Coordinates of C-alpha atoms and ligand atoms in Angstrom, one line a residue:
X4 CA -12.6 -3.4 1.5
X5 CA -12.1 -0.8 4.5
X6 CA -8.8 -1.0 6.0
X7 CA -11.0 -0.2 9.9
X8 CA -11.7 -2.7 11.5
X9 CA -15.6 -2.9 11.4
X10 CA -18.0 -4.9 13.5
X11 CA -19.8 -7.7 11.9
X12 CA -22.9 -7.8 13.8
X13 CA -25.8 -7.9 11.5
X14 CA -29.0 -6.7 13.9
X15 CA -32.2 -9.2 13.1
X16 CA -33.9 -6.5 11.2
X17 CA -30.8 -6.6 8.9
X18 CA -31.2 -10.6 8.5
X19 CA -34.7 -10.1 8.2
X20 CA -34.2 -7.8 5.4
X21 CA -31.5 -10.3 3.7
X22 CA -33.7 -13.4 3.8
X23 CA -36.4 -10.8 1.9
X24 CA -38.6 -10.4 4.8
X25 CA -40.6 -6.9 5.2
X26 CA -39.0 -4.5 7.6
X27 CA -40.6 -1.3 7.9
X28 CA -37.6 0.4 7.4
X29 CA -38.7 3.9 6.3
X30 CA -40.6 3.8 9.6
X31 CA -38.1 2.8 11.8
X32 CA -36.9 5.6 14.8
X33 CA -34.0 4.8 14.3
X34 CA -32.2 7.6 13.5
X35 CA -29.3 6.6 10.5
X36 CA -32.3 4.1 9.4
X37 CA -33.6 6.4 6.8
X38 CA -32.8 5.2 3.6
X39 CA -30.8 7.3 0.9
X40 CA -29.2 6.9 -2.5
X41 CA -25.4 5.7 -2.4
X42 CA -23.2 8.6 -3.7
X43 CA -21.7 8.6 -7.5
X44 CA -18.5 9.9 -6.7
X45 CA -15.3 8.7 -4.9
X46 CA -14.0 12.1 -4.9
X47 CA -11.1 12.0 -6.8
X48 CA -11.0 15.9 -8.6
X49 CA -9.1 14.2 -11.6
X50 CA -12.1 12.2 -12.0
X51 CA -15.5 14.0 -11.4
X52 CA -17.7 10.6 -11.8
X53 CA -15.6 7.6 -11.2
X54 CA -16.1 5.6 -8.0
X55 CA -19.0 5.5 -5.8
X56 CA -19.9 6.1 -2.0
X57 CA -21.6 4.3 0.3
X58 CA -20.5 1.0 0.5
X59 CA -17.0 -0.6 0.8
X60 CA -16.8 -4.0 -1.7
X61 CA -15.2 -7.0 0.0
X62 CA -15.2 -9.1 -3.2
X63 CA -15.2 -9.6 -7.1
X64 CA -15.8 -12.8 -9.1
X65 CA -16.0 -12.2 -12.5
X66 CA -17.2 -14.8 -15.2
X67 CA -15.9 -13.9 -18.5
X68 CA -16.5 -15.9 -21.8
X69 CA -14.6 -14.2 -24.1
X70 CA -13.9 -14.5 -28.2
X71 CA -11.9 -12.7 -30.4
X72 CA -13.6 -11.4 -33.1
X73 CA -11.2 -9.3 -35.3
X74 CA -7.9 -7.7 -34.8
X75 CA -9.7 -5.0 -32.9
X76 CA -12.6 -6.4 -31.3
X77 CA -14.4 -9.4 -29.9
X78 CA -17.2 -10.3 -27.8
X79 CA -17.4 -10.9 -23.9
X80 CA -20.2 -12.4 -22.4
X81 CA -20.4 -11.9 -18.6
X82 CA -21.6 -12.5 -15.0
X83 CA -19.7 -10.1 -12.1
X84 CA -20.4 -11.3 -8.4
X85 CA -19.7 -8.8 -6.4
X86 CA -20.2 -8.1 -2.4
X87 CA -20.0 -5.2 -0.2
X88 CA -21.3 -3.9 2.8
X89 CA -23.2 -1.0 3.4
X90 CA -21.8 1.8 5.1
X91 CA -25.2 3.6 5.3
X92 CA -28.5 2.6 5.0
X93 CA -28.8 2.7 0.9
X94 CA -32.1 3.1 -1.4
X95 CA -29.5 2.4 -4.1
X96 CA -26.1 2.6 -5.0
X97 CA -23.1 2.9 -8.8
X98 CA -21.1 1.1 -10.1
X99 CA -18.6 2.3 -13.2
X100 CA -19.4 0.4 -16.6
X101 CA -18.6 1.9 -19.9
X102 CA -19.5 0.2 -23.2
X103 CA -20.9 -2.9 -22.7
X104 CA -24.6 -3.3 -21.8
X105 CA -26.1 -4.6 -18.6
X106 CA -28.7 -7.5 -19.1
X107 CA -30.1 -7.9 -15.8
X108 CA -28.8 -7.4 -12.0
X109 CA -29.5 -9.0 -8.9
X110 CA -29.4 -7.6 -5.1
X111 CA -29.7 -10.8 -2.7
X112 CA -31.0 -12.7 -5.1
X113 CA -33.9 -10.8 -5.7
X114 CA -34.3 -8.8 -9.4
X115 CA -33.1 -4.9 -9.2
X116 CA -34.0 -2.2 -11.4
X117 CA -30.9 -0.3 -13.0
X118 CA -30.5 2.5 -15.3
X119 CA -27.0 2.6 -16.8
X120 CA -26.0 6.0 -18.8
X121 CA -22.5 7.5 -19.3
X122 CA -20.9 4.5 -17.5
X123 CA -23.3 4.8 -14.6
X124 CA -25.1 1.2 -13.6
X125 CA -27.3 2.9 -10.7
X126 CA -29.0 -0.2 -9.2
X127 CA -32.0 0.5 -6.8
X128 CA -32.7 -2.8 -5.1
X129 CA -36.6 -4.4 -4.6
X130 CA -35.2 -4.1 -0.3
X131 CA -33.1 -0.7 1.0
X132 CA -29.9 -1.9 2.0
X133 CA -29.3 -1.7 6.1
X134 CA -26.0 0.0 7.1
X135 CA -23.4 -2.6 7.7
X136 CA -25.3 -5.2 6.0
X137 CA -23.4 -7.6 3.2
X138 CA -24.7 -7.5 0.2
X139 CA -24.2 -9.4 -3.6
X140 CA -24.5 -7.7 -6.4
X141 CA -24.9 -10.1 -9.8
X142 CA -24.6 -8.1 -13.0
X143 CA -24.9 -9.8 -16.1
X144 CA -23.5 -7.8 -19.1
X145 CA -21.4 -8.1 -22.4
X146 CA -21.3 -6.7 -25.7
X147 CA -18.4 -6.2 -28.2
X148 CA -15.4 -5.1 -27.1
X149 CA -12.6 -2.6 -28.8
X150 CA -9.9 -0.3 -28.1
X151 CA -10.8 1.9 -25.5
X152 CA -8.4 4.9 -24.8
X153 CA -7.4 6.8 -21.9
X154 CA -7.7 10.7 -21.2
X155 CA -4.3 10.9 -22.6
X156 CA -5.3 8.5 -25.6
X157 CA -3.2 5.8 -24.8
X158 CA -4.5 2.7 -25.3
X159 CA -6.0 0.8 -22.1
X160 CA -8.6 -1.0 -20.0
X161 CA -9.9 -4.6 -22.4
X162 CA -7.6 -3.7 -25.2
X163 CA -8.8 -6.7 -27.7
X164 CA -6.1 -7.9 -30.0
X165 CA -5.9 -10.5 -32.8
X166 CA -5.2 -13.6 -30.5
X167 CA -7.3 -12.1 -27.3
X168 CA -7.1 -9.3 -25.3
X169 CA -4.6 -7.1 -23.2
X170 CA -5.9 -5.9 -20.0
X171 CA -4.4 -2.7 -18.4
X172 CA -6.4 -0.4 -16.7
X173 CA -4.8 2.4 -15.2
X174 CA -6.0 4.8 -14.3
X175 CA -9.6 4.4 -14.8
X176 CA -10.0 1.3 -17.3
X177 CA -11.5 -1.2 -15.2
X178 CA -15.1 -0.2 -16.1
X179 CA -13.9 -1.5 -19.7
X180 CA -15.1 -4.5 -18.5
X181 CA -16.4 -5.2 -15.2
X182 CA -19.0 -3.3 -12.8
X183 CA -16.6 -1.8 -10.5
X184 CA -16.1 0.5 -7.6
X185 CA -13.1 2.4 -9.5
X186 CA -11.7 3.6 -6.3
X187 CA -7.7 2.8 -5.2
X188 CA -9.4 3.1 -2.1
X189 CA -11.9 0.5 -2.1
X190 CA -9.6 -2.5 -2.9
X191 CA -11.1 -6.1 -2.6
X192 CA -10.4 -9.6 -3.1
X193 CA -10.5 -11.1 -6.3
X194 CA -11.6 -14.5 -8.6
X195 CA -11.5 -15.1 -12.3
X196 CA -13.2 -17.6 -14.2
X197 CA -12.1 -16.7 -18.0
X198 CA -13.8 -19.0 -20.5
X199 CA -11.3 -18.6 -24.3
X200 CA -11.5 -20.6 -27.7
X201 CA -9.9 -23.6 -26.8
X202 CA -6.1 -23.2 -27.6
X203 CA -6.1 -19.8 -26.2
X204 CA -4.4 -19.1 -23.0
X205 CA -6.4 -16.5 -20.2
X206 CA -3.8 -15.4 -17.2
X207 CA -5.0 -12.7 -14.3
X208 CA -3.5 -11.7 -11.1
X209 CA -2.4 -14.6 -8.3
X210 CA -2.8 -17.7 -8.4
X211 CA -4.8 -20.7 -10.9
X212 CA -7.0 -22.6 -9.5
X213 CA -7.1 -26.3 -10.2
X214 CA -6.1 -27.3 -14.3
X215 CA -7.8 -25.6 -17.0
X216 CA -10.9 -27.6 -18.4
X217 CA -11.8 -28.1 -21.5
X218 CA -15.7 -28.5 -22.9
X219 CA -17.4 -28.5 -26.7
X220 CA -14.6 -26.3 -27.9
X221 CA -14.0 -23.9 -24.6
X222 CA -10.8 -23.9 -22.4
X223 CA -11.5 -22.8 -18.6
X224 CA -9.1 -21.1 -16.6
X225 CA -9.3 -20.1 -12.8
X226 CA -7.2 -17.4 -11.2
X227 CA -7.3 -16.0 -7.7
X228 CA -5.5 -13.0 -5.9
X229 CA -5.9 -13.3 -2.3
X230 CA -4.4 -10.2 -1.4
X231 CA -7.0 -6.8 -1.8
X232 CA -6.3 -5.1 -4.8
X233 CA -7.2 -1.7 -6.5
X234 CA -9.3 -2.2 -9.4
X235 CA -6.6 -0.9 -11.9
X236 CA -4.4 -3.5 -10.7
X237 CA -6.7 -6.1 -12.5
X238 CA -5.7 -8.2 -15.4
X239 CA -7.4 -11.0 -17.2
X240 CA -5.3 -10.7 -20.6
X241 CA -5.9 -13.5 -23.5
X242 CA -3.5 -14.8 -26.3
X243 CA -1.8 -17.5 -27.2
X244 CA 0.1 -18.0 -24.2
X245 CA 2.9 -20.2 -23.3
X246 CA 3.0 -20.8 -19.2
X247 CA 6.1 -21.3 -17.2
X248 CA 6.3 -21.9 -13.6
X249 CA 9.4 -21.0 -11.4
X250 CA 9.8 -21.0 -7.4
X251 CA 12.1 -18.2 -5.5
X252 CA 14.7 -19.8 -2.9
X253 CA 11.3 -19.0 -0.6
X254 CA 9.0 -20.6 -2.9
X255 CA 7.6 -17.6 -4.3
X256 CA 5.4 -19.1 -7.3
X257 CA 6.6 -17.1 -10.4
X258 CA 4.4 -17.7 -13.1
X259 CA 5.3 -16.1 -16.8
X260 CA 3.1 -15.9 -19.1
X261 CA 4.8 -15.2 -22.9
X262 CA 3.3 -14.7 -26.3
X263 CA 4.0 -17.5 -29.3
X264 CA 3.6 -14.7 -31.5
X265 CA 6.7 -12.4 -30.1
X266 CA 9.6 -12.1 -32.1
X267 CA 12.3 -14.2 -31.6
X268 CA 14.7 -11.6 -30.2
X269 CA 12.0 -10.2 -28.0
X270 CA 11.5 -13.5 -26.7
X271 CA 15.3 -13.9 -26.5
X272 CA 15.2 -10.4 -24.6
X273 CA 11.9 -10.7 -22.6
X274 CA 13.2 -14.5 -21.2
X275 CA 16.7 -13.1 -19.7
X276 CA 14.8 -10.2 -18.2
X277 CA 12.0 -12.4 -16.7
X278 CA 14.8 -14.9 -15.1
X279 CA 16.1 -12.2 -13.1
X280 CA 12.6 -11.7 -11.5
X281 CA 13.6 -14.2 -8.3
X282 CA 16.7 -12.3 -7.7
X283 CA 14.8 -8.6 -8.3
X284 CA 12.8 -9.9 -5.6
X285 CA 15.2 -10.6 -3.2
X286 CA 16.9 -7.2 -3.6
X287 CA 14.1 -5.3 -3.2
X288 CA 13.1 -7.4 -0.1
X289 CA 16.2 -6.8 1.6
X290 CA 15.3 -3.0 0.9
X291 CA 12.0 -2.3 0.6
X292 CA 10.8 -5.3 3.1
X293 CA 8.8 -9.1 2.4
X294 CA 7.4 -9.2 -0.7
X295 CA 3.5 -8.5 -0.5
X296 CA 1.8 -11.0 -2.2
X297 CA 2.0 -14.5 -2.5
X298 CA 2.6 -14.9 -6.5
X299 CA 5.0 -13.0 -8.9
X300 CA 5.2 -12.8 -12.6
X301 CA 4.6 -11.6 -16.0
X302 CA 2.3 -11.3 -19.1
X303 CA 4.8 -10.8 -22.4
X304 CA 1.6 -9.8 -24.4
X305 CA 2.4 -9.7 -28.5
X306 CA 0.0 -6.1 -28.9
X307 CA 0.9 -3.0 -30.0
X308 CA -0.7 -0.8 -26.4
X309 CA 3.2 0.2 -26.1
X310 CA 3.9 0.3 -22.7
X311 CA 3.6 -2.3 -19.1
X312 CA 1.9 -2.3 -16.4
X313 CA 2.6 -3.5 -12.8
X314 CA -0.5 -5.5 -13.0
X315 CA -0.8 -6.7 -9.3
X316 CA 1.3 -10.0 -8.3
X317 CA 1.8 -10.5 -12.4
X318 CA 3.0 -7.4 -14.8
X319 CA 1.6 -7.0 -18.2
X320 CA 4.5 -5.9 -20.5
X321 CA 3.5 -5.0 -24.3
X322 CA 6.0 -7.4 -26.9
X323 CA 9.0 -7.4 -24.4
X324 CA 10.0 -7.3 -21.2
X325 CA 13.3 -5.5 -20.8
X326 CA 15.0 -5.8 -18.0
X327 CA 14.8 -1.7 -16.4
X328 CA 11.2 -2.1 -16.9
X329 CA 10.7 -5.8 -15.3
X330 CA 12.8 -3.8 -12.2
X331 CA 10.6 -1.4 -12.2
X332 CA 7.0 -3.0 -12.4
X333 CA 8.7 -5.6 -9.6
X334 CA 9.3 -2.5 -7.3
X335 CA 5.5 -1.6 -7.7
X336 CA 4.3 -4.4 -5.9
X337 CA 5.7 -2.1 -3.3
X338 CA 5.1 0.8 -4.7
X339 CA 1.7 1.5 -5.8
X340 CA -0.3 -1.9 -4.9
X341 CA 0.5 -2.7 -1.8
X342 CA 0.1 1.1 -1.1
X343 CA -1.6 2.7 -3.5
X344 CA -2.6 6.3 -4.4
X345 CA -5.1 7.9 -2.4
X346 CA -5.5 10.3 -4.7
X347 CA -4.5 9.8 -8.7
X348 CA -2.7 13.2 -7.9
X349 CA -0.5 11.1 -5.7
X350 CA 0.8 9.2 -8.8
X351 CA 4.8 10.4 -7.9
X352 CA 4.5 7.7 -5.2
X353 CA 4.1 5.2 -7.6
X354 CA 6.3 6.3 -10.6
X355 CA 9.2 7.8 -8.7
X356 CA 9.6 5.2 -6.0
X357 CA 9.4 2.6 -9.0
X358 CA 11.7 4.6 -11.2
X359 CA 14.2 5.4 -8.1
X360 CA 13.7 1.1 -7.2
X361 CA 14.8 0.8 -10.8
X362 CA 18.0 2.8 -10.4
X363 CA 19.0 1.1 -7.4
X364 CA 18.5 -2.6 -9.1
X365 CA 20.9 -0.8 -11.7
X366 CA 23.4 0.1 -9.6
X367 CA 23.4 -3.0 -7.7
X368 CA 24.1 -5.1 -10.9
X369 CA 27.0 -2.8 -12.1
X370 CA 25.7 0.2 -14.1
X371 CA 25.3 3.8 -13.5
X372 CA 25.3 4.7 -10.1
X373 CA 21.6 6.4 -8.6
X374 CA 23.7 9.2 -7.6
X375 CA 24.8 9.6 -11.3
X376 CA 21.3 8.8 -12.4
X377 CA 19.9 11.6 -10.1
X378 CA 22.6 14.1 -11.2
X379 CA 21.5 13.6 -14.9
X380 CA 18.2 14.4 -13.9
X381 CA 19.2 17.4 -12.1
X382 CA 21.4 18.6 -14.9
X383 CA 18.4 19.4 -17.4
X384 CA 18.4 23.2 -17.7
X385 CA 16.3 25.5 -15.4
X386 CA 14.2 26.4 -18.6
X387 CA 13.2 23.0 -19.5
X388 CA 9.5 22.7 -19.7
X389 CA 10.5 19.7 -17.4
X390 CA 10.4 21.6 -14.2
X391 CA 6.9 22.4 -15.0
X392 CA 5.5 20.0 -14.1
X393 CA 4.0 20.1 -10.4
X394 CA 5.1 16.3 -9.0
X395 CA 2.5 15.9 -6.2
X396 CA -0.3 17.4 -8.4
X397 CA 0.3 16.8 -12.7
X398 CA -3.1 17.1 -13.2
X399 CA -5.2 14.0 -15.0
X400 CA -3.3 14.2 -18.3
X401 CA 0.2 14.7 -17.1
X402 CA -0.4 11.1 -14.8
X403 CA 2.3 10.0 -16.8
X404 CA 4.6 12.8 -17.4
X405 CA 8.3 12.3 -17.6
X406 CA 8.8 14.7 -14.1
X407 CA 6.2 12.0 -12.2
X408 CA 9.1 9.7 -13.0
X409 CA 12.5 10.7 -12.9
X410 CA 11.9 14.4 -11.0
X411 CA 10.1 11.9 -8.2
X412 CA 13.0 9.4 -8.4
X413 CA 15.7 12.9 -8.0
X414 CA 13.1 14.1 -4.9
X415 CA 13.6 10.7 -3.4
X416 CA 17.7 10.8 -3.6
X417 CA 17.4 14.3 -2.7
X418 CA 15.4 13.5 0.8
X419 CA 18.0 11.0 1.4
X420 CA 20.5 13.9 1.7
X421 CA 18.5 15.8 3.5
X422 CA 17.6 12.8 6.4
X423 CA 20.2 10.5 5.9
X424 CA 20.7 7.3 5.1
X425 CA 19.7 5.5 7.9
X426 CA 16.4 7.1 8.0
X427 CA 15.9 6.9 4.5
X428 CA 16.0 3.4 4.5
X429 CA 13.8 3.1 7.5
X430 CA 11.5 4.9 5.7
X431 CA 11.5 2.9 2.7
X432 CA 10.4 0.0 4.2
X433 CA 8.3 2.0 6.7
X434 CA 5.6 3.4 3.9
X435 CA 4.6 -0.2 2.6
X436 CA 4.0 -1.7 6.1
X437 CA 2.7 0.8 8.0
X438 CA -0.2 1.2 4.7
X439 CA -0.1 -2.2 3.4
X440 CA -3.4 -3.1 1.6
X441 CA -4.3 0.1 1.8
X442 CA -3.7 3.6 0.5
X443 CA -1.7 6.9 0.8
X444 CA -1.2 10.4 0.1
X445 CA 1.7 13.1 -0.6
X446 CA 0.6 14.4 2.8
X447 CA 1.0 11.0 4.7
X448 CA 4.1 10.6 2.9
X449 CA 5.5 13.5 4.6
X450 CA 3.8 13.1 7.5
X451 CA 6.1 9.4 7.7
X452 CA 9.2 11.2 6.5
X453 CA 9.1 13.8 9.3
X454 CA 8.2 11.3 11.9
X455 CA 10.7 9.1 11.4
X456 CA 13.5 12.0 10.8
X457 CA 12.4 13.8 13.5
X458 CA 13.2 16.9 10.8
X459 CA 10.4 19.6 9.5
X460 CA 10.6 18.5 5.6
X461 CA 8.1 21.4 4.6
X462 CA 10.2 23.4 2.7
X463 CA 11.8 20.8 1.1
X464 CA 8.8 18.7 -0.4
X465 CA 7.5 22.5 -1.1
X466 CA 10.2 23.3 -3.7
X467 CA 10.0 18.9 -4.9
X468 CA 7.1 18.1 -5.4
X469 CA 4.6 21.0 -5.3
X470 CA 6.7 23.8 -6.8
X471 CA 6.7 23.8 -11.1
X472 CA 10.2 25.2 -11.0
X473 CA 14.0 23.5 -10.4
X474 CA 14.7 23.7 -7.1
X475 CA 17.6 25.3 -6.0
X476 CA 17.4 26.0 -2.2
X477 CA 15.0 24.5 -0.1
Ligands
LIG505 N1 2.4 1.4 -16.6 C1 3.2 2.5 -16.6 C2 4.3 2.4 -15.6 O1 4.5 1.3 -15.0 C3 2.3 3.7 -16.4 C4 1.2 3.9 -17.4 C5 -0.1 3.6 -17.3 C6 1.4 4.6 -18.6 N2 -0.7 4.0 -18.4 C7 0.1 4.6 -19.2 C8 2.5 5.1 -19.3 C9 0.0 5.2 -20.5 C10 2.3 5.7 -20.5 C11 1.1 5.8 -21.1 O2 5.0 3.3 -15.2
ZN506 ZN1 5.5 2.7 -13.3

């Protein structure tokens, strides 16, 4: 989904083309007409072949039947409707699918051929695909699923478990299991239909539709975000789930989402945690502005993937949810979906913002100050391997590095010294509204800061966040 504004006329050689007709489009003299294969890249250098180019999706419904097979696998049998629109004239276009194997696809209605090798599903419709025209795609795919593992080898994307499956995808895992434009900057709008063993429990992001129903042994459950969301912000986790439901004063609909299996003081811990979720959400409001989305909540998921993510509207957290962490995947909704990365380079404006968010909640309820939180960050010694790390550009296994947190959460206090408070908290609120739905980089971060301070900031996000020293002067 393109943040522009684009025009929705479909020209009648375009309809003609939809309804299957044959427009002699190669012959056209139109100049733009000409068809040509979509691109296989987004661009991101971390990632040289995730994403594609040339087309923007608008929407994802993905049918899932899914059943638990061992401790470390299962099977997933699938249909994934997808539309976009063309933003060229296409002879075919990608999507990203690793692992599971494509059984037939659809363009219109009308059978495509595909080829699908090293997570590549190039689909080359019977009809080129007219610039501007909407399109749906129908994939139908499954196989078993595992354990996949990130470039750092952390467990992620359909991370099947003994009860079900937990579902965190950043920063590429959504090809785990669905045909996907894996592009921050291609977000869309979601629906689930998630098909489970009857007694099993599947949550995504948003909202349920309707009651769960329940055929020859099969529970159905219904989930809809209607917000656009990057594709690593998708969850369809499975387990034995108990649900409870919970309104803000503004009747927010927080809907938790916790694990029979969890031990009894996790659940002691996760529950506390999760009941301060309405007043999180209130805090951060009053700082960071309205909350985005129009459902909050959590996924306590009894796994062993060892760590949460802010999963949009609904966070995954892996056996508990403490309560620094549920502060910090709330502040995400923020910071990181409702603007996300342009670039996975950009990951600082996630992790510190969330990390620095998390600091404030603590404050606010009584612990360390940020100021004493930031000066114990800027106390590690000069020699630290810490400082190496370059914030604004860690490189696709340092996404995660300890610097992208708590050195982006120190840059953050640090540029409120440098423009003041007022600014500073003009600015906060400033970066998710002026890019909501949408995306940003280190270089329209700045861009915001300098505006809005009216100050050159060049020298000081040099020595922050693209220098891999401490900084001392800037
Ligand atoms: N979810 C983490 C966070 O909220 C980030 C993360 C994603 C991560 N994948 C990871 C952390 C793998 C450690 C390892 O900050
Ligand atoms: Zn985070």
């Amino acid at each position: 989904m393109s943040t522009l504004r684009r025009t929705t006329i479909v020209t009648a050689a375009a309809c003609l083309a939809l309804a299957g007709g044959t427009v002699a489009v190669a012959a056209s003299p139109v100049t733009g007409l000409h068809p040509t294969p979509g691109g296989t890249w987004a661009g991101d250098p971390y990632f040289p072949a995730l994403g594609a180019t040339g087309y923007d999706a608008l929407t994802y419904h993905l049918d899932l039947d899914y059943e638990p097979v061992d401790a470390s696998s299962g099977t997933l049998d699938a249909t994934s409707t997808m539309t976009f629109r063309a933003t060229k004239t296409l002879s075919s276009f990608n999507l990203d699918l690793r692992g599971l194997e494509v059984s037939s696809v659809r363009v219109n209605g009308l059978r495509a051929t595909f080829t699908h090798v090293d997570g590549e599903l190039i689909v080359t419709p019977r009809l080129p695909l007219l610039a501007r025209l909407p399109v749906v795609v129908t994939v139908e795919y499954g196989g078993t699923t595992g354990r996949p593992r990130d470039i750092e080898d952390s467990l992620y994307g359909w991370v099947s478990t003994a009860d079900g499956a937990m579902v965190v995808n950043e920063p590429d895992g959504a090809p785990t299991w669905f045909p996907v434009n894996d592009d921050p900057n291609d977000k869309a709008i979601y629906t689930f239909r998630i098909t489970v063993p009857e007694g099993k429990t599947a949550v995504a992001n948003g909202l349920p539709i309707g009651q769960p129903r329940t055929r020859d042994g099969k529970t159905t459950f219904r989930w809809f975000e209607p917000s656009p969301m990057a594709s690593y912000l998708t969850t369809a986790s499975i387990g034995d789930f108990d649900i409870t439901t919970t309104r803000t004063e503004d009747g927010l609909p927080i809907i938790d989402a916790i694990d029979r299996d969890v031990t009894a003081a996790n659940r002691t811990t996760s529950e506390a945690s999760l009941a301060k979720q309405a007043d999180m959400i209130a805090f951060f409001s009053e700082h960071f502005g309205p909350y985005p989305f129009t459902s909050a909540g959590a996924i306590v998921d009894d796994d062993t993937v060892g760590y949460a993510l802010e999963t949009q509207s609904r966070a995954v957290y892996s056996r508990v949810a403490s309560e620094g962490t549920v502060a910090h995947e709330i502040a995400h909704q923020w910071y990181g979906n409702t603007v996300s990365p342009h670039r996975w380079a950009d990951i600082w404006l996630n992790e510190g913002f969330a990390t620095y968010a998390a600091w404030m909640w603590g404050e606010h309820t009584g612990g360390q100050t940020v100021e004493a939180r930031a000066a114990a960050v800027y106390a590690t010694p000069a020699t630290s391997p810490f400082w190496s790390t370059v914030v604004a550009d860690p490189g696709a296994t340092g996404l995660f590095a300890s610097a992208v947190y708590s050195r982006g959460a120190l840059t953050l206090h640090e540029l409120q010294q440098e423009i003041g408070e007022d600014d500073f908290a003009a600015l906060l609120k400033a970066w998710p509204k002026e890019r909501r739905n949408a995306t940003g980089s280190t270089s329209d971060f700045i861009a915001l800061a300098e505006r809005i301070s009216g100050q050159d900031l060049g020298a000081f996000f040099d020595a922050w966040v693209y220098t891999g020293t401490k900084p001392t002067t800037w």
